[in-house]
XYZ file of C-alpha atoms in Angstrom:
587
model
C 15.294 -14.054 -22.664
C 14.273 -10.700 -21.258
C 16.839 -8.669 -19.343
C 15.411 -8.007 -15.852
C 17.819 -5.348 -14.734
C 18.985 -1.796 -15.053
C 22.587 -2.194 -16.235
C 25.210 0.431 -15.521
C 28.224 -1.761 -16.159
C 30.656 -2.110 -13.284
C 33.445 -1.193 -15.646
C 31.845 2.225 -16.025
C 31.641 2.890 -12.303
C 34.506 4.887 -10.807
C 33.359 5.314 -7.222
C 31.085 8.336 -7.760
C 29.367 9.438 -10.953
C 28.904 7.062 -13.863
C 31.781 7.297 -16.322
C 31.071 7.092 -20.022
C 33.573 6.149 -22.688
C 36.839 8.056 -22.305
C 35.215 10.499 -19.861
C 36.796 10.352 -16.401
C 34.300 10.705 -13.577
C 34.961 13.715 -11.357
C 34.988 13.132 -7.632
C 31.594 13.939 -6.099
C 32.948 16.764 -3.981
C 34.565 18.390 -7.023
C 31.490 18.010 -9.186
C 28.696 18.958 -6.824
C 30.123 20.307 -3.586
C 29.453 17.042 -1.746
C 31.295 15.926 1.329
C 32.345 12.303 0.772
C 30.886 9.824 3.249
C 31.641 6.276 4.245
C 29.086 3.630 5.135
C 28.994 2.472 8.754
C 28.799 -1.172 9.846
C 27.547 -2.340 13.229
C 26.582 -5.666 14.752
C 23.588 -4.839 16.974
C 21.580 -1.954 15.501
C 21.732 0.922 13.025
C 20.111 4.338 12.536
C 20.402 6.893 9.730
C 18.885 10.352 9.466
C 19.311 13.766 7.888
C 21.218 15.409 10.759
C 23.989 14.169 13.090
C 22.121 15.296 16.222
C 19.132 13.168 15.239
C 21.421 10.190 14.644
C 23.055 10.584 18.057
C 19.613 10.801 19.638
C 18.452 7.610 17.957
C 21.580 5.723 18.982
C 21.175 6.787 22.601
C 17.517 5.727 22.680
C 18.338 2.211 21.475
C 21.328 1.968 23.831
C 18.896 2.622 26.696
C 16.738 -0.302 25.598
C 14.427 1.558 23.247
C 12.825 0.100 20.172
C 12.997 1.238 16.564
C 9.692 3.033 17.154
C 11.088 4.831 20.214
C 14.125 5.945 18.244
C 11.959 7.209 15.368
C 9.906 9.342 17.764
C 12.927 10.916 19.442
C 14.711 11.458 16.118
C 11.704 13.159 14.540
C 11.400 15.543 17.486
C 15.060 16.515 17.053
C 14.720 16.865 13.277
C 11.807 19.253 13.811
C 14.228 21.471 15.714
C 17.484 21.218 13.748
C 16.001 20.742 10.260
C 12.738 22.714 10.699
C 12.485 23.631 7.025
C 11.846 19.982 6.139
C 9.653 18.291 8.749
C 8.162 18.654 12.202
C 5.088 18.668 14.399
C 3.245 20.862 11.912
C 3.471 18.307 9.094
C 2.807 14.675 8.277
C 4.594 11.401 7.617
C 4.339 7.840 6.353
C 5.849 4.879 8.202
C 6.679 1.360 7.108
C 7.330 -0.860 10.114
C 8.852 -4.340 9.997
C 7.785 -6.459 12.959
C 10.566 -9.040 12.979
C 8.957 -11.402 15.504
C 5.619 -11.476 13.689
C 7.207 -11.410 10.234
C 4.834 -8.631 9.149
C 5.091 -5.281 7.382
C 2.772 -2.601 8.737
C 2.175 0.851 7.269
C 0.824 3.929 9.030
C -0.560 6.994 7.274
C 0.017 10.247 9.147
C -0.654 12.407 6.084
C -2.278 15.808 6.561
C -5.962 16.303 5.705
C -7.886 19.127 4.063
C -10.145 21.180 6.356
C -13.831 20.341 6.079
C -14.508 23.789 4.596
C -12.046 23.202 1.737
C -13.363 22.328 -1.700
C -12.304 22.192 -5.343
C -12.077 25.985 -5.558
C -9.501 26.263 -2.773
C -6.652 27.123 -5.150
C -8.628 28.952 -7.831
C -8.788 32.724 -8.128
C -11.914 34.823 -8.573
C -11.911 34.023 -12.290
C -11.676 30.283 -11.705
C -8.010 30.084 -12.720
C -5.360 28.228 -10.682
C -3.306 30.413 -8.368
C 0.420 30.838 -8.870
C 2.182 28.315 -6.658
C 3.760 30.690 -4.135
C 0.554 32.708 -3.950
C -1.071 29.538 -2.687
C 1.785 28.439 -0.415
C 2.545 31.401 1.842
C -0.160 31.802 4.463
C -2.945 29.721 5.916
C -4.715 28.580 2.736
C -2.176 25.797 2.095
C -2.112 24.341 5.636
C -3.461 20.839 6.113
C -4.375 19.336 9.474
C -1.038 18.011 10.828
C -0.662 14.279 11.362
C 2.836 13.868 12.765
C 2.056 14.181 16.514
C -0.691 11.536 16.381
C 1.494 9.325 14.216
C 4.276 9.446 16.813
C 1.756 8.611 19.521
C 0.498 5.654 17.500
C 4.056 4.395 16.948
C 4.603 4.498 20.694
C 1.282 2.829 21.513
C 2.022 -0.102 19.214
C 5.743 -0.643 19.455
C 7.232 1.714 22.054
C 9.164 0.450 25.070
C 10.618 3.464 26.845
C 8.381 5.967 28.660
C 6.814 8.496 26.271
C 8.138 11.536 28.149
C 11.691 10.179 28.100
C 11.718 10.352 24.298
C 11.132 14.112 24.373
C 14.067 14.937 26.660
C 16.826 15.213 24.007
C 14.872 17.614 21.790
C 13.726 19.701 24.767
C 17.313 20.053 25.965
C 18.591 21.028 22.527
C 15.782 23.537 22.046
C 16.525 25.246 25.370
C 20.329 25.173 25.103
C 20.458 25.836 21.385
C 22.357 24.158 18.559
C 24.671 25.431 15.811
C 22.838 26.284 12.589
C 23.985 23.897 9.888
C 25.134 25.103 6.474
C 22.040 23.577 4.895
C 19.623 25.343 7.240
C 21.522 28.611 6.850
C 21.344 28.284 3.076
C 17.631 27.551 3.196
C 16.958 30.639 5.330
C 19.066 32.833 3.060
C 17.326 31.484 -0.044
C 13.978 32.853 1.110
C 15.378 36.330 0.524
C 15.993 35.764 -3.185
C 14.026 38.285 -5.182
C 12.980 40.315 -2.166
C 13.728 40.978 1.476
C 14.362 38.110 3.838
C 11.478 39.339 5.960
C 9.103 38.906 3.026
C 10.063 35.243 2.759
C 8.291 34.298 5.990
C 4.579 34.369 6.693
C 4.449 35.749 10.240
C 6.503 37.606 12.827
C 7.155 34.484 14.886
C 9.001 32.875 11.969
C 10.973 36.052 11.249
C 12.035 36.348 14.874
C 13.274 32.746 14.980
C 15.203 32.640 11.713
C 16.366 36.234 11.231
C 18.446 38.703 13.211
C 16.802 41.863 14.492
C 18.073 43.758 11.427
C 16.398 41.270 9.086
C 19.532 39.420 8.030
C 19.366 35.612 8.056
C 21.044 33.406 10.638
C 24.420 32.172 9.472
C 25.981 28.736 9.651
C 27.539 28.084 13.040
C 25.399 30.609 14.912
C 23.378 29.201 17.796
C 19.629 28.849 17.367
C 17.594 28.636 20.565
C 13.884 27.779 20.347
C 12.274 28.000 23.807
C 8.760 27.990 22.348
C 9.413 24.590 20.763
C 10.813 23.310 24.056
C 7.631 24.429 25.843
C 5.445 22.726 23.227
C 7.404 19.485 23.562
C 7.234 19.681 27.350
C 3.435 19.923 27.135
C 3.198 16.928 24.797
C 5.646 14.955 26.935
C 3.563 15.344 30.082
C 0.023 15.490 28.657
C 0.271 13.467 25.448
C -0.791 14.832 22.076
C -4.272 15.825 23.268
C -3.478 19.553 23.659
C -2.181 19.637 20.077
C -5.516 18.463 18.709
C -8.060 19.620 21.288
C -6.449 22.215 23.502
C -4.513 25.432 23.654
C -2.031 24.389 20.968
C -4.909 23.520 18.611
C -6.472 26.911 19.198
C -3.195 28.664 18.398
C -2.820 26.660 15.193
C -6.303 27.610 14.020
C -5.760 31.245 14.956
C -2.481 31.370 13.048
C -3.947 29.682 9.964
C -6.932 32.005 9.853
C -5.241 35.290 10.659
C -2.833 35.585 7.715
C -3.938 38.863 6.168
C -3.288 38.060 2.519
C -4.025 34.343 2.429
C -6.095 33.007 5.358
C -6.951 29.328 5.673
C -10.135 27.491 6.559
C -9.044 25.160 9.351
C -11.192 24.795 12.474
C -10.602 23.267 15.897
C -13.065 20.575 14.819
C -10.754 19.617 11.968
C -7.897 19.053 14.396
C -10.049 17.140 16.881
C -11.266 14.807 14.128
C -7.822 13.860 12.788
C -6.968 10.142 12.809
C -3.938 8.108 11.795
C -4.880 5.370 9.357
C -3.301 1.954 9.046
C -2.966 1.148 5.346
C -2.223 -2.078 3.539
C 1.394 -1.916 2.331
C 1.945 -2.515 -1.373
C 4.348 -5.367 -2.061
C 5.451 -7.069 -5.264
C 8.261 -9.333 -6.421
C 11.267 -7.947 -8.242
C 13.365 -10.839 -9.510
C 14.188 -12.897 -6.382
C 13.371 -10.100 -3.937
C 10.153 -8.813 -2.404
C 9.796 -5.035 -2.360
C 7.275 -3.292 -0.085
C 6.239 0.345 -0.109
C 3.614 2.788 1.087
C 0.259 2.577 -0.633
C -2.157 5.422 -1.421
C -2.520 8.255 -0.606
C 1.185 8.028 -1.338
C 2.015 7.258 -4.926
C 5.539 6.289 -3.919
C 5.123 2.554 -3.434
C 2.898 1.873 -6.444
C 4.946 3.982 -8.860
C 8.222 2.479 -7.665
C 6.857 -1.041 -8.085
C 5.524 -0.188 -11.542
C 8.951 1.058 -12.597
C 10.597 -2.125 -11.334
C 7.976 -4.286 -13.019
C 8.385 -2.505 -16.351
C 12.195 -2.657 -16.234
C 12.053 -6.361 -15.439
C 10.045 -6.968 -18.600
C 12.118 -4.977 -21.096
C 14.006 -6.827 -23.838
C 17.816 -6.692 -23.893
C 19.362 -3.500 -25.294
C 20.060 -3.568 -29.026
C 23.505 -4.681 -30.111
C 25.947 -1.822 -30.210
C 24.020 0.516 -27.903
C 26.458 1.657 -25.178
C 25.517 0.186 -21.781
C 25.358 3.551 -19.973
C 23.118 5.057 -22.673
C 20.877 1.977 -22.657
C 20.523 2.128 -18.872
C 19.634 5.829 -18.829
C 17.132 5.428 -21.672
C 15.431 2.405 -20.112
C 15.169 3.936 -16.650
C 13.762 7.220 -17.979
C 11.200 5.459 -20.186
C 10.030 3.215 -17.347
C 9.640 6.361 -15.258
C 7.517 8.051 -17.940
C 5.122 5.143 -18.095
C 4.779 4.795 -14.327
C 4.474 8.530 -13.633
C 1.779 8.825 -16.327
C -0.363 6.339 -14.408
C 0.486 8.103 -11.158
C -0.913 11.401 -12.413
C -4.196 9.866 -13.498
C -5.004 7.271 -10.861
C -3.188 7.811 -7.547
C -5.052 9.670 -4.784
C -6.553 9.235 -1.318
C -8.247 5.798 -1.442
C -10.903 6.960 1.017
C -12.159 9.370 -1.659
C -11.242 7.800 -4.981
C -11.171 4.302 -6.390
C -7.448 3.619 -6.828
C -6.803 0.521 -8.970
C -3.697 -0.628 -7.099
C -4.051 -4.291 -8.080
C -4.619 -3.332 -11.705
C -1.619 -1.020 -11.807
C 0.605 -3.830 -10.509
C -1.022 -6.630 -12.491
C 1.728 -8.573 -14.317
C -0.217 -8.639 -17.579
C -0.784 -4.893 -17.404
C 2.895 -4.267 -16.715
C 3.698 -6.425 -19.740
C 1.472 -4.164 -21.848
C 3.165 -1.047 -20.487
C 6.629 -2.498 -21.101
C 5.568 -3.261 -24.657
C 5.344 0.481 -25.340
C 9.089 0.841 -24.841
C 11.159 1.647 -27.923
C 14.882 1.049 -27.528
C 15.623 3.550 -30.309
C 13.226 6.388 -29.445
C 11.879 8.117 -26.362
C 8.141 8.240 -25.794
C 8.529 11.932 -24.997
C 5.438 12.153 -22.872
C 3.683 8.887 -22.108
C -0.074 8.523 -21.897
C -1.689 6.852 -18.904
C -2.774 3.288 -19.483
C -6.019 1.488 -18.704
C -5.254 -0.954 -15.888
C -7.876 -3.494 -14.820
C -10.513 -1.900 -12.606
C -9.541 1.661 -13.499
C -12.254 4.342 -13.365
C -12.485 7.215 -15.843
C -10.298 10.007 -14.512
C -9.069 13.411 -15.603
C -5.357 14.130 -15.506
C -3.769 17.083 -13.741
C -0.345 17.603 -12.264
C 0.304 18.806 -8.747
C 3.464 20.631 -7.746
C 5.442 18.704 -5.143
C 8.683 20.411 -4.220
C 11.847 18.796 -2.830
C 11.772 19.437 0.878
C 11.022 16.565 3.318
C 13.276 14.246 5.353
C 13.777 10.530 5.822
C 15.015 8.313 8.643
C 15.634 4.570 8.913
C 16.237 2.399 11.963
C 16.872 -1.261 12.684
C 16.871 -2.099 16.392
C 18.527 -4.923 18.343
C 15.586 -7.258 17.676
C 15.638 -6.675 13.933
C 12.527 -4.482 13.916
C 12.775 -1.695 11.354
C 11.252 1.721 10.707
C 11.434 3.473 7.347
C 9.797 6.873 7.805
C 9.458 9.759 5.367
C 8.338 12.974 6.988
C 7.553 16.434 5.617
C 6.026 19.884 5.827
C 6.159 19.956 1.972
C 7.880 23.089 0.622
C 10.952 24.496 2.388
C 9.582 26.065 5.618
C 6.100 24.863 4.676
C 3.505 27.633 4.713
C 6.179 29.901 6.272
C 3.956 30.216 9.372
C 5.452 29.445 12.806
C 3.306 28.641 15.835
C 4.647 27.677 19.262
C 8.105 27.008 17.845
C 7.176 24.745 14.903
C 6.335 25.462 11.275
C 2.992 24.647 9.706
C 2.894 22.661 6.484
C 1.741 23.762 3.023
C 0.701 20.214 2.207
C -2.585 21.133 0.560
C -0.662 22.389 -2.477
C 0.048 18.705 -3.208
C -3.541 18.560 -4.462
C -4.226 19.379 -8.090
C -5.213 23.044 -8.198
C -7.885 22.458 -10.885
C -10.613 19.959 -9.888
C -11.179 18.732 -13.468
C -8.823 17.783 -16.273
C -8.718 19.190 -19.779
C -11.235 16.527 -20.821
C -13.714 17.672 -18.159
C -13.308 14.500 -16.093
C -12.875 14.913 -12.323
C -9.258 14.683 -11.178
C -8.600 11.936 -8.628
C -6.258 14.185 -6.621
C -8.613 17.183 -6.446
C -9.306 19.046 -3.201
C -12.189 17.636 -1.147
C -13.167 18.133 2.526
C -11.170 15.877 4.853
C -9.148 14.358 2.022
C -5.427 13.580 2.109
C -3.352 14.954 -0.789
C -1.371 12.569 -2.942
C 2.285 12.216 -2.002
C 5.417 10.768 -3.614
C 7.004 9.771 -0.315
C 8.409 6.273 -0.726
C 9.604 4.588 2.458
C 10.681 1.161 1.225
C 11.603 -2.259 2.628
C 13.223 -5.044 0.602
C 13.257 -8.710 1.608
C 15.554 -11.468 0.399
C 14.542 -14.894 -0.904
C 14.769 -16.184 2.675
C 12.127 -13.679 3.808
C 14.558 -11.722 5.966
C 14.801 -7.955 5.797
C 17.592 -7.011 3.401
C 17.255 -3.263 2.837
C 15.369 -0.282 4.285
C 15.541 3.062 2.525
C 13.821 6.270 1.448
C 14.564 9.849 0.475
C 13.294 13.411 0.471
C 12.952 15.146 -2.870
C 9.323 15.910 -3.791
C 8.046 14.008 -6.804
C 11.646 12.960 -7.623
C 11.694 10.752 -4.514
C 10.505 7.767 -6.520
C 13.392 8.035 -8.983
C 15.925 8.516 -6.182
C 14.759 5.394 -4.363
C 14.517 3.347 -7.561
C 18.039 4.341 -8.614
C 19.495 3.331 -5.247
C 17.568 0.098 -5.000
C 18.607 -1.029 -8.490
C 22.235 -0.087 -7.877
C 22.267 -2.367 -4.831
C 20.199 -5.267 -6.179
C 21.180 -5.396 -9.848
C 24.597 -3.754 -10.008
C 25.823 -5.069 -6.628
C 27.233 -1.727 -5.516
C 28.022 -1.169 -1.893
C 25.418 0.915 -0.103
C 27.291 4.227 -0.060
C 28.227 4.003 -3.729
C 24.634 3.151 -4.633
C 23.307 6.207 -2.819
C 25.973 8.478 -4.276
C 25.447 7.279 -7.858
C 24.315 10.293 -9.922
C 20.597 10.921 -10.054
C 18.659 10.728 -13.294
C 15.265 9.814 -14.699
C 12.004 11.227 -15.982
C 8.772 12.201 -14.252
C 6.971 11.976 -17.603
C 8.489 15.222 -18.734
C 12.065 16.043 -19.655
C 14.740 13.503 -18.868
C 16.701 14.868 -15.914
C 20.447 14.433 -15.405
C 22.305 15.510 -12.295
C 24.498 18.517 -12.982
C 28.222 18.239 -12.331
C 28.396 14.501 -12.990
C 29.692 12.456 -15.900
C 26.127 11.588 -16.860
C 25.972 14.897 -18.717
C 28.401 13.442 -21.272
C 25.475 11.291 -22.463
C 23.380 14.366 -23.280
C 23.880 14.356 -27.051
C 23.268 10.623 -27.318
C 20.047 10.928 -25.325
C 18.876 13.821 -27.478
C 19.489 11.659 -30.539
C 16.995 9.195 -29.039
C 14.436 11.983 -28.744
C 14.923 12.934 -25.098
C 14.283 16.502 -24.060
C 16.876 17.110 -21.347
C 17.171 19.118 -18.174
C 20.557 19.179 -16.442
C 19.999 20.371 -12.898
C 20.767 19.837 -9.239
C 18.976 16.679 -8.122
C 19.413 16.952 -4.387
C 18.391 13.582 -3.014
C 18.810 12.720 0.646
C 18.676 8.931 0.702
C 19.122 7.224 4.064
C 19.477 3.450 3.917
C 20.319 0.381 5.972
C 21.097 -3.063 4.557
C 21.845 -6.405 6.110
C 25.570 -7.165 6.063
C 26.676 -10.433 4.481
C 28.532 -11.489 7.587
C 25.863 -10.378 10.045
C 24.848 -7.034 11.454
C 23.884 -3.947 9.490
C 25.403 -1.379 7.141
C 24.082 2.191 7.249
C 24.713 5.034 4.825
C 23.510 8.570 4.155
C 23.482 10.667 1.001
C 26.656 12.681 0.416
C 24.509 15.485 -1.029
C 23.120 16.411 2.403
C 24.122 16.486 6.057
C 22.833 13.052 7.049
C 24.761 10.386 8.900
C 24.448 6.759 9.905
C 25.456 5.294 13.242
C 25.113 2.097 15.248
C 26.934 -0.347 17.444
């Protein structure tokens, strides 16, 4: 009988980090500077997001009769103001939407696209060598055509109830009146000065003027940030729709800003913006034990890789006798991650440009083959990609995907749900500000080299109009009765998949309450070193993991999971990651 679950025995769980034998688990706030949080339960509806002001906005929208889609729009507009380093109008997003009345999952792709003048040499220097990451990021070269405004418009067209302009009012008011800078935003601004002046951390004067004092020092936590330019932009979109963003004065300013960076200009044109479209994608869904798990398909790798990990874990044999449960769980989870991430690197890309063998990657027989590579006594180290049914010949190349981004989840009074992951990629994106919002650096999610070491073309190479691969993993889980059980997601770059998988397994297999599942220490492998969250009791397993052949990295793994689950007695439970500033709220 194969063991279908990730086991971190309940006896080893002490409310925060995992405790190993005779090692007391420190409280999260003592270990990692977290502020403890408590899950929220409500009967009618629930929202969760990365900032309290966004949560309050979402609650108010639904109180006024708005839908989950309406709340998502208003919350994103507020997040673009109060958490500008992570998401906003200048970026992109993926949405999973549960239509409760129709019993259908829909997925919308608002991912950024490469300009039509971009090609495989975009991130190569004059000698044909890949640029250093930050040399590519800061400036216009890294900016993809933003998708978020059109995605919000599409959400409203399909599922909105309240007037479009009404959804902009909270963010416009906050932008004009100002809001207190949060500790996280203050820390992010200050961090751009590491290794140089704070002024050098931003890409244009508009960004410096918004985030720095006149003497060049960064804004501090608690100081008021006012952004009238953002308010004016939102007022235009509220009254005229998103047209001016893609074919008007705002579009012209975006193109001018992208192209005018002296050291690193980009190649975007007004035609690129005018041509942008939101795409409806087929969600990827697969069974995990008695549940049905649905995620975002390509160009995100999040859904497929998550489902591969679950499928591999479900097929692993029981741990060997005598292997401590915590060690077995860490080893199994990391090895499943290696195998799934190896396939991700080789095969996942924009399906409009590359044949992506989604069905083959999730084929039960193929997952059985992948699970058969697992060795309970020895790490694979670095796993090789497999050969799923229907897979083309591909080169392998890694793309850097850093842990910025944001996530929000909503369930409205009718049971409709939105799980939305939204980003401008790196912290502060390209570091370029235009009309009060930051432009993304999403193109650096492409592989910098267009061919792999074997000379084969890389699936995730730069091509005109293409969408870069993402790890964003908005996720919905359904019970045996077909009803929505859980909606979740996280920021965190390419670690997002591990963060979501850890939380999902803690809820489904280990029966933890939602807050404890989110706050469980982060761990896993992205087909490199096995990563353990610093300051948690997991680090006590380091020597045992090394004995199994794991190369280890102990580091800050700053997830930001937001999640909502159906309560056993009716209603909804919402929770937000203690590692960040998020909240949940409902009524």
